[in-house]
Amino acid sequence: MKLYYTPGACSLAAHIILNETGLPHEVEQVDLKAKKTASGGDYLAINPRGAVPALEIAPGVVLTQNVAVLTYIGAQSDIPALHPAPGSLEQYRLLEAIGFCEDVHSAFGPMFAPDLPDVVRDRQLANIKRRMTQVEAMLSASGDDHMLPVGFTQADALLAVILSWAPHVNVDLSPYPEASALRDRVFARPAAQKAMKEEGLA
């Protein structure tokens, strides 16, 4: 497998999960503005939508979108929490949790836009507050330090990466101690530390 990533972007979650599983893989950085890979390739020829992550699973066969990439990686592993039985409730709970993380992603993402009008920023801050309140309630109710009762999953990795963006968009996470603690726990994992180092973030 080969993961195309941009340092610190949501593709970092897939990088963490690849390291967590120990599956053999390569990584290649992508310049999202230029749409070029580190080796000089045209990234739009790999992913026409121009976003990360993209995961090449065979020559010329590429998966995109976090929900597909993260669940595919997990399905190749022998870690039960990352690879729930096909058709089981646990499988659908994992997909549900990753989908919810994408809702949180959608709240934070627009905050990176340059020259964001105040009215739009205020709207997005309200959306972030709504989603973070939901995250906090979910984690408080779980009592398990993870998004799902099975323990660490792809959803935890993705949520932690999204929450790591908060300082870059001037969002205060102090009102959300459960979410902040989950972020810190994920980034303390050896797999996350390794991914951060490989992306030049540590």
Coordinates of N, CA and C in Angstrom, one line a residue:
M1 N 0.8 -1.2 0.0 CA 0.0 0.0 0.0 C 0.9 1.3 0.0
K2 N 0.4 2.3 -0.6 CA 1.1 3.6 -0.6 C 0.1 4.7 -0.2
L3 N 0.4 5.4 0.8 CA -0.4 6.5 1.3 C 0.1 7.8 0.8
Y4 N -0.8 8.6 0.1 CA -0.5 10.0 -0.2 C -1.0 10.9 0.8
Y5 N -0.2 11.7 1.4 CA -0.5 12.5 2.5 C 0.0 14.0 2.4
T6 N -0.6 14.8 3.2 CA -0.1 16.2 3.4 C 0.1 16.3 4.9
P7 N 1.3 16.8 5.4 CA 1.6 16.8 6.8 C 0.5 17.5 7.6
G8 N 0.0 16.8 8.6 CA -1.0 17.3 9.6 C -2.4 17.3 9.1
A9 N -2.6 17.0 7.8 CA -4.0 17.0 7.3 C -4.7 15.7 7.8
C10 N -5.9 15.5 7.4 CA -6.7 14.4 7.9 C -6.1 13.1 7.5
S11 N -5.2 13.1 6.5 CA -4.5 11.9 6.0 C -3.6 11.4 7.1
L12 N -3.3 12.2 8.1 CA -2.4 11.8 9.3 C -3.1 10.6 10.0
A13 N -4.5 10.6 10.0 CA -5.2 9.5 10.7 C -4.9 8.2 10.0
A14 N -4.9 8.1 8.7 CA -4.5 6.9 8.0 C -3.1 6.5 8.2
H15 N -2.2 7.5 8.3 CA -0.8 7.2 8.6 C -0.6 6.6 10.0
I16 N -1.4 7.1 10.9 CA -1.3 6.5 12.3 C -1.8 5.1 12.3
I17 N -2.9 4.8 11.6 CA -3.5 3.5 11.6 C -2.6 2.5 10.8
L18 N -2.0 3.0 9.7 CA -1.0 2.1 9.1 C 0.1 1.7 10.0
N19 N 0.6 2.7 10.8 CA 1.7 2.3 11.7 C 1.2 1.4 12.9
E20 N -0.1 1.7 13.3 CA -0.7 0.9 14.3 C -0.8 -0.6 13.9
T21 N -1.1 -0.8 12.7 CA -1.3 -2.2 12.2 C 0.0 -2.9 11.9
G22 N 1.0 -2.1 11.6 CA 2.3 -2.7 11.2 C 2.3 -3.3 9.8
L23 N 1.3 -3.0 9.1 CA 1.2 -3.4 7.7 C 2.3 -2.7 6.8
P24 N 2.9 -3.5 5.9 CA 3.9 -2.8 5.0 C 3.3 -1.7 4.2
H25 N 4.0 -0.6 4.1 CA 3.4 0.5 3.3 C 4.5 1.5 3.0
E26 N 4.2 2.3 2.0 CA 5.0 3.5 1.7 C 4.2 4.7 1.9
V27 N 4.8 5.9 2.0 CA 4.1 7.2 2.1 C 4.8 8.1 1.1
E28 N 4.0 9.0 0.6 CA 4.5 10.1 -0.3 C 3.7 11.4 0.0
Q29 N 4.5 12.4 0.2 CA 3.9 13.7 0.5 C 3.3 14.4 -0.8
V30 N 2.2 15.1 -0.5 CA 1.5 15.8 -1.6 C 1.5 17.3 -1.3
D31 N 1.8 18.1 -2.3 CA 1.6 19.6 -2.2 C 0.2 19.8 -2.8
L32 N -0.7 20.1 -1.9 CA -2.1 20.3 -2.3 C -2.3 21.5 -3.1
K33 N -1.5 22.5 -2.9 CA -1.7 23.8 -3.8 C -1.2 23.5 -5.2
A34 N -0.1 22.9 -5.3 CA 0.5 22.6 -6.6 C -0.1 21.4 -7.3
K35 N -0.7 20.5 -6.4 CA -1.3 19.2 -6.9 C -0.1 18.3 -7.4
K36 N 1.0 18.4 -6.7 CA 2.2 17.6 -7.1 C 2.6 16.7 -6.0
T37 N 3.1 15.5 -6.3 CA 3.6 14.6 -5.3 C 5.1 14.9 -5.1
A38 N 5.7 14.4 -4.0 CA 7.1 14.7 -3.7 C 8.0 14.2 -4.8
S39 N 7.6 13.2 -5.5 CA 8.4 12.7 -6.6 C 8.2 13.4 -8.0
G40 N 7.3 14.4 -7.9 CA 7.1 15.3 -9.1 C 5.9 14.8 -9.9
G41 N 5.1 13.8 -9.4 CA 4.0 13.4 -10.2 C 2.8 14.3 -10.1
D42 N 1.9 14.1 -11.0 CA 0.6 14.9 -11.1 C -0.4 14.2 -10.1
Y43 N -0.7 14.9 -9.0 CA -1.5 14.2 -8.0 C -3.0 14.1 -8.5
L44 N -3.4 15.0 -9.4 CA -4.8 14.8 -10.0 C -4.9 13.6 -10.8
A45 N -3.8 13.0 -11.3 CA -3.9 11.8 -12.0 C -4.1 10.6 -11.0
I46 N -3.8 10.8 -9.8 CA -3.9 9.8 -8.7 C -5.3 10.0 -8.1
N47 N -5.6 11.2 -7.7 CA -6.9 11.5 -7.1 C -7.5 12.7 -7.8
P48 N -8.4 12.6 -8.8 CA -8.9 13.7 -9.5 C -9.5 14.8 -8.7
R49 N -10.0 14.4 -7.4 CA -10.6 15.5 -6.6 C -9.5 16.3 -5.8
G50 N -8.2 15.8 -5.9 CA -7.1 16.6 -5.4 C -7.0 16.7 -3.9
A51 N -7.7 15.8 -3.2 CA -7.6 15.9 -1.7 C -6.8 14.7 -1.2
V52 N -6.4 14.8 0.1 CA -5.8 13.6 0.8 C -6.8 13.2 1.9
P53 N -6.7 11.9 2.2 CA -5.8 10.9 1.8 C -6.2 10.2 0.5
A54 N -5.2 9.6 -0.1 CA -5.4 8.6 -1.2 C -4.5 7.4 -0.9
L55 N -5.1 6.3 -1.1 CA -4.3 5.0 -0.7 C -4.3 4.1 -2.0
E56 N -3.1 3.9 -2.5 CA -2.9 3.0 -3.6 C -2.8 1.6 -3.1
I57 N -3.8 0.8 -3.4 CA -3.8 -0.6 -2.8 C -3.3 -1.6 -3.8
A58 N -3.1 -1.3 -5.1 CA -2.6 -2.1 -6.1 C -2.2 -1.1 -7.2
P59 N -1.3 -1.5 -8.1 CA -0.9 -0.5 -9.2 C -2.1 0.0 -9.9
G60 N -2.3 1.3 -9.8 CA -3.4 2.0 -10.5 C -4.7 1.9 -9.8
V61 N -4.8 1.2 -8.7 CA -6.1 1.1 -7.9 C -5.9 2.0 -6.7
V62 N -6.8 3.0 -6.6 CA -6.6 4.0 -5.5 C -8.0 4.2 -4.8
L63 N -7.9 4.2 -3.5 CA -9.1 4.5 -2.6 C -8.9 5.9 -2.1
T64 N -10.0 6.7 -2.0 CA -10.0 8.0 -1.4 C -11.1 8.0 -0.4
Q65 N -11.1 9.1 0.3 CA -12.1 9.4 1.4 C -11.8 8.6 2.7
N66 N -11.8 9.3 3.8 CA -11.4 8.7 5.1 C -12.2 7.4 5.4
V67 N -13.5 7.5 5.2 CA -14.3 6.3 5.6 C -13.8 5.0 4.8
A68 N -13.5 5.2 3.6 CA -13.0 4.0 2.8 C -11.6 3.7 3.1
V69 N -10.7 4.7 3.2 CA -9.3 4.4 3.4 C -9.1 3.8 4.8
L70 N -9.7 4.4 5.8 CA -9.4 3.9 7.2 C -10.0 2.5 7.4
T71 N -11.2 2.2 6.9 CA -11.8 0.9 7.1 C -11.0 -0.1 6.2
Y72 N -10.5 0.2 5.1 CA -9.8 -0.7 4.3 C -8.5 -1.1 5.0
I73 N -7.8 -0.1 5.5 CA -6.5 -0.5 6.3 C -6.8 -1.4 7.4
G74 N -7.9 -1.1 8.2 CA -8.2 -1.9 9.3 C -8.6 -3.3 8.9
A75 N -9.2 -3.5 7.7 CA -9.7 -4.8 7.3 C -8.5 -5.7 6.9
Q76 N -7.3 -5.0 6.6 CA -6.2 -5.8 6.3 C -5.4 -6.3 7.5
S77 N -5.8 -5.8 8.6 CA -5.1 -6.1 9.9 C -5.7 -7.3 10.6
D78 N -5.0 -7.7 11.7 CA -5.6 -8.7 12.6 C -6.0 -8.1 13.9
I79 N -6.2 -6.8 14.0 CA -6.6 -6.1 15.2 C -8.1 -6.1 15.2
P80 N -8.8 -6.8 16.1 CA -10.2 -6.9 16.1 C -10.9 -5.5 16.1
A81 N -10.4 -4.6 16.9 CA -11.1 -3.3 17.0 C -11.1 -2.5 15.7
L82 N -10.0 -2.7 14.9 CA -9.9 -2.1 13.6 C -10.5 -2.8 12.5
H83 N -10.9 -4.1 12.8 CA -11.4 -5.0 11.8 C -12.6 -5.8 12.3
P84 N -13.7 -5.1 12.7 CA -14.9 -5.8 13.1 C -15.5 -6.8 12.1
A85 N -16.1 -7.8 12.5 CA -16.7 -8.8 11.6 C -17.6 -8.1 10.6
P86 N -17.4 -8.5 9.3 CA -18.3 -8.0 8.3 C -19.8 -8.2 8.6
G87 N -20.6 -7.2 8.5 CA -22.0 -7.3 8.7 C -22.4 -7.2 10.2
S88 N -21.4 -7.1 11.1 CA -21.7 -7.1 12.5 C -22.2 -5.7 12.9
L89 N -22.8 -5.5 14.1 CA -23.2 -4.2 14.6 C -21.9 -3.4 14.8
E90 N -20.9 -4.0 15.3 CA -19.6 -3.3 15.6 C -19.1 -2.7 14.3
Q91 N -19.2 -3.4 13.2 CA -18.7 -2.8 11.9 C -19.5 -1.5 11.6
Y92 N -20.8 -1.5 11.8 CA -21.6 -0.4 11.5 C -21.4 0.8 12.5
R93 N -21.1 0.4 13.7 CA -20.8 1.4 14.7 C -19.5 2.1 14.4
L94 N -18.5 1.4 13.8 CA -17.3 2.0 13.4 C -17.5 2.9 12.3
L95 N -18.2 2.5 11.3 CA -18.6 3.4 10.2 C -19.3 4.6 10.6
E96 N -20.2 4.4 11.6 CA -21.0 5.5 12.1 C -20.1 6.5 12.8
A97 N -19.1 6.0 13.6 CA -18.2 6.9 14.3 C -17.3 7.7 13.4
I98 N -16.8 7.0 12.3 CA -16.0 7.7 11.3 C -16.8 8.8 10.6
G99 N -18.0 8.4 10.3 CA -18.9 9.4 9.7 C -19.1 10.6 10.5
F100 N -19.3 10.4 11.8 CA -19.5 11.5 12.7 C -18.2 12.4 12.8
C101 N -17.0 11.7 12.8 CA -15.8 12.5 12.7 C -15.7 13.4 11.5
E102 N -16.3 12.9 10.4 CA -16.3 13.8 9.2 C -17.2 15.0 9.4
D103 N -18.3 14.8 10.2 CA -19.1 16.0 10.6 C -18.3 17.0 11.3
V104 N -17.5 16.5 12.2 CA -16.6 17.5 13.0 C -15.6 18.1 12.0
H105 N -15.0 17.3 11.1 CA -14.1 17.7 10.1 C -14.7 18.9 9.3
S106 N -16.0 18.7 8.9 CA -16.7 19.7 8.1 C -16.9 21.0 8.9
A107 N -16.9 20.9 10.2 CA -17.1 22.1 11.0 C -15.7 22.9 11.1
F108 N -14.6 22.2 11.2 CA -13.3 22.8 11.4 C -12.7 23.3 10.0
G109 N -13.0 22.5 9.0 CA -12.3 22.7 7.7 C -12.4 24.1 7.2
P110 N -13.6 24.7 7.1 CA -13.7 26.1 6.5 C -12.9 27.1 7.3
M111 N -12.5 26.9 8.5 CA -11.8 27.9 9.3 C -10.4 28.1 8.8
F112 N -9.9 27.2 7.9 CA -8.6 27.4 7.3 C -8.6 28.4 6.1
A113 N -9.8 28.8 5.7 CA -9.9 29.6 4.5 C -9.3 31.0 4.8
P114 N -8.4 31.6 3.9 CA -7.9 32.9 4.1 C -9.0 34.0 4.0
D115 N -8.8 35.0 4.8 CA -9.8 36.2 4.7 C -11.2 35.7 4.9
L116 N -11.4 34.9 5.9 CA -12.8 34.4 6.1 C -13.6 35.5 6.7
P117 N -14.8 35.8 6.1 CA -15.6 36.9 6.6 C -16.1 36.6 8.0
D118 N -16.2 37.7 8.8 CA -16.6 37.5 10.2 C -17.9 36.7 10.3
V119 N -18.9 37.0 9.4 CA -20.2 36.4 9.6 C -20.0 34.9 9.3
V120 N -19.2 34.5 8.4 CA -18.9 33.1 8.1 C -18.2 32.4 9.3
R121 N -17.2 33.1 9.8 CA -16.4 32.6 10.9 C -17.3 32.4 12.1
D122 N -18.2 33.3 12.4 CA -19.1 33.2 13.5 C -20.0 32.0 13.4
R123 N -20.5 31.8 12.1 CA -21.3 30.6 11.8 C -20.6 29.3 12.0
Q124 N -19.3 29.3 11.6 CA -18.5 28.1 11.7 C -18.2 27.8 13.2
L125 N -17.9 28.9 14.0 CA -17.6 28.7 15.4 C -18.8 28.1 16.1
A126 N -20.0 28.5 15.7 CA -21.2 28.0 16.3 C -21.4 26.5 15.9
N127 N -21.0 26.2 14.7 CA -21.1 24.8 14.3 C -20.1 23.9 15.0
I128 N -18.8 24.5 15.2 CA -17.8 23.8 16.0 C -18.3 23.5 17.4
K129 N -18.9 24.6 18.0 CA -19.4 24.4 19.4 C -20.4 23.3 19.4
R130 N -21.3 23.3 18.5 CA -22.4 22.2 18.4 C -21.8 20.9 18.3
R131 N -20.8 20.7 17.4 CA -20.2 19.4 17.2 C -19.3 19.0 18.4
M132 N -18.6 19.9 19.0 CA -17.7 19.6 20.1 C -18.6 19.2 21.3
T133 N -19.7 19.9 21.5 CA -20.6 19.5 22.6 C -21.1 18.1 22.4
Q134 N -21.4 17.7 21.2 CA -21.8 16.3 20.9 C -20.6 15.3 21.1
V135 N -19.4 15.7 20.7 CA -18.2 14.8 21.0 C -18.1 14.6 22.5
E136 N -18.1 15.7 23.2 CA -17.9 15.7 24.7 C -19.0 14.8 25.3
A137 N -20.2 14.9 24.9 CA -21.3 14.1 25.5 C -21.1 12.6 25.2
M138 N -20.6 12.3 24.0 CA -20.4 11.0 23.5 C -19.3 10.3 24.4
L139 N -18.2 11.1 24.5 CA -17.1 10.5 25.3 C -17.4 10.4 26.8
S140 N -18.1 11.4 27.3 CA -18.5 11.3 28.7 C -19.4 10.1 29.0
A141 N -20.3 9.8 28.0 CA -21.2 8.7 28.2 C -20.5 7.3 28.0
S142 N -19.4 7.3 27.2 CA -18.8 6.0 26.9 C -18.1 5.4 28.1
G143 N -17.4 6.3 28.9 CA -16.7 5.9 30.1 C -15.6 5.0 29.8
D144 N -15.1 5.0 28.5 CA -14.1 4.1 28.1 C -12.8 4.7 27.5
D145 N -12.8 6.1 27.5 CA -11.7 6.8 27.0 C -11.5 6.7 25.5
H146 N -12.5 6.2 24.8 CA -12.5 6.0 23.4 C -13.9 6.3 22.8
M147 N -14.0 6.5 21.5 CA -15.3 6.7 20.9 C -16.2 5.5 20.9
L148 N -15.6 4.3 20.9 CA -16.3 3.1 20.9 C -15.9 2.2 22.0
P149 N -16.8 1.3 22.5 CA -16.4 0.4 23.6 C -15.3 -0.6 23.3
V150 N -15.0 -0.8 22.1 CA -14.0 -1.8 21.8 C -12.6 -1.3 22.0
G151 N -12.4 0.0 22.3 CA -11.1 0.6 22.5 C -10.7 1.4 21.3
F152 N -9.4 1.6 21.1 CA -8.8 2.4 20.1 C -9.2 2.0 18.7
T153 N -9.8 2.9 17.9 CA -10.2 2.6 16.5 C -9.7 3.7 15.6
Q154 N -10.0 3.5 14.3 CA -9.8 4.5 13.3 C -10.5 5.8 13.7
A155 N -11.7 5.8 14.3 CA -12.4 7.0 14.6 C -11.6 7.8 15.6
D156 N -11.0 7.2 16.6 CA -10.2 8.0 17.6 C -9.1 8.7 16.9
A157 N -8.4 8.0 16.0 CA -7.3 8.6 15.3 C -7.7 9.8 14.4
L158 N -8.9 9.6 13.7 CA -9.3 10.7 12.9 C -9.8 11.9 13.8
L159 N -10.5 11.7 14.8 CA -11.0 12.8 15.7 C -9.8 13.5 16.3
A160 N -8.8 12.8 16.7 CA -7.6 13.4 17.3 C -6.9 14.3 16.3
V161 N -6.8 13.9 15.1 CA -6.1 14.7 14.1 C -6.9 16.0 13.9
I162 N -8.2 15.8 13.7 CA -9.1 17.0 13.5 C -8.9 18.0 14.7
L163 N -8.9 17.5 15.9 CA -8.8 18.3 17.1 C -7.4 19.0 17.2
S164 N -6.4 18.4 16.6 CA -5.1 19.0 16.6 C -5.1 20.3 15.8
W165 N -6.1 20.5 15.0 CA -6.1 21.7 14.2 C -6.6 23.0 15.0
A166 N -7.2 22.7 16.1 CA -7.8 23.8 16.9 C -6.8 25.0 17.1
P167 N -5.6 24.8 17.5 CA -4.7 26.0 17.7 C -4.4 26.8 16.5
H168 N -4.5 26.1 15.3 CA -4.2 26.7 14.1 C -5.3 27.6 13.5
V169 N -6.5 27.4 14.1 CA -7.7 28.2 13.7 C -8.3 28.9 14.9
N170 N -7.5 29.1 15.9 CA -7.9 29.9 17.1 C -9.2 29.4 17.7
V171 N -9.3 28.1 17.9 CA -10.4 27.5 18.6 C -10.0 26.9 19.9
D172 N -10.6 27.4 21.0 CA -10.3 27.0 22.3 C -11.0 25.7 22.7
L173 N -10.2 24.6 23.0 CA -10.8 23.3 23.3 C -10.9 23.1 24.8
S174 N -10.5 24.1 25.6 CA -10.6 23.9 27.1 C -11.9 23.6 27.6
P175 N -13.0 24.0 27.0 CA -14.4 23.6 27.5 C -14.7 22.1 27.2
Y176 N -13.8 21.4 26.5 CA -14.1 20.0 26.2 C -12.9 19.1 26.7
P177 N -12.9 18.9 28.0 CA -11.8 18.1 28.5 C -11.7 16.7 28.1
E178 N -12.8 16.0 27.9 CA -12.8 14.6 27.4 C -12.2 14.5 26.0
A179 N -12.6 15.4 25.1 CA -12.1 15.4 23.8 C -10.6 15.8 23.8
S180 N -10.2 16.7 24.6 CA -8.8 17.1 24.6 C -8.0 15.9 25.2
A181 N -8.5 15.2 26.2 CA -7.8 14.1 26.7 C -7.6 13.0 25.7
L182 N -8.7 12.7 24.9 CA -8.6 11.7 23.8 C -7.5 12.1 22.8
R183 N -7.5 13.4 22.4 CA -6.5 13.8 21.5 C -5.1 13.5 22.0
D184 N -4.9 13.9 23.3 CA -3.6 13.7 23.9 C -3.2 12.2 24.0
R185 N -4.2 11.4 24.3 CA -3.9 9.9 24.4 C -3.5 9.3 23.0
V186 N -4.2 9.8 22.0 CA -3.9 9.2 20.7 C -2.5 9.6 20.3
F187 N -2.2 10.9 20.5 CA -0.9 11.4 20.0 C 0.3 10.9 20.9
A188 N -0.1 10.3 22.0 CA 1.0 9.7 22.9 C 1.3 8.2 22.4
R189 N 0.4 7.7 21.5 CA 0.7 6.3 21.1 C 1.9 6.2 20.2
P190 N 2.7 5.2 20.3 CA 3.9 5.1 19.5 C 3.6 5.2 18.0
A191 N 2.5 4.7 17.5 CA 2.1 4.7 16.1 C 1.9 6.2 15.7
A192 N 1.3 7.0 16.5 CA 1.1 8.4 16.2 C 2.4 9.2 16.3
Q193 N 3.2 8.9 17.3 CA 4.5 9.5 17.4 C 5.4 9.3 16.1
K194 N 5.3 8.0 15.7 CA 6.1 7.7 14.5 C 5.6 8.4 13.2
A195 N 4.3 8.5 13.1 CA 3.7 9.2 12.0 C 4.0 10.6 12.0
M196 N 4.0 11.2 13.2 CA 4.3 12.7 13.3 C 5.7 12.9 12.9
K197 N 6.6 12.0 13.3 CA 8.1 12.2 12.9 C 8.2 12.0 11.4
E198 N 7.5 11.0 10.9 CA 7.7 10.8 9.4 C 7.1 11.9 8.6
E199 N 6.2 12.7 9.2 CA 5.6 13.8 8.4 C 6.3 15.1 8.8
G200 N 7.3 15.0 9.6 CA 8.1 16.2 10.0 C 7.4 17.1 10.9
L201 N 6.5 16.6 11.7 CA 5.6 17.3 12.7 C 6.1 17.2 14.1
A202 N 7.0 16.3 14.4 CA 7.5 16.1 15.7 C 8.9 16.7 15.9

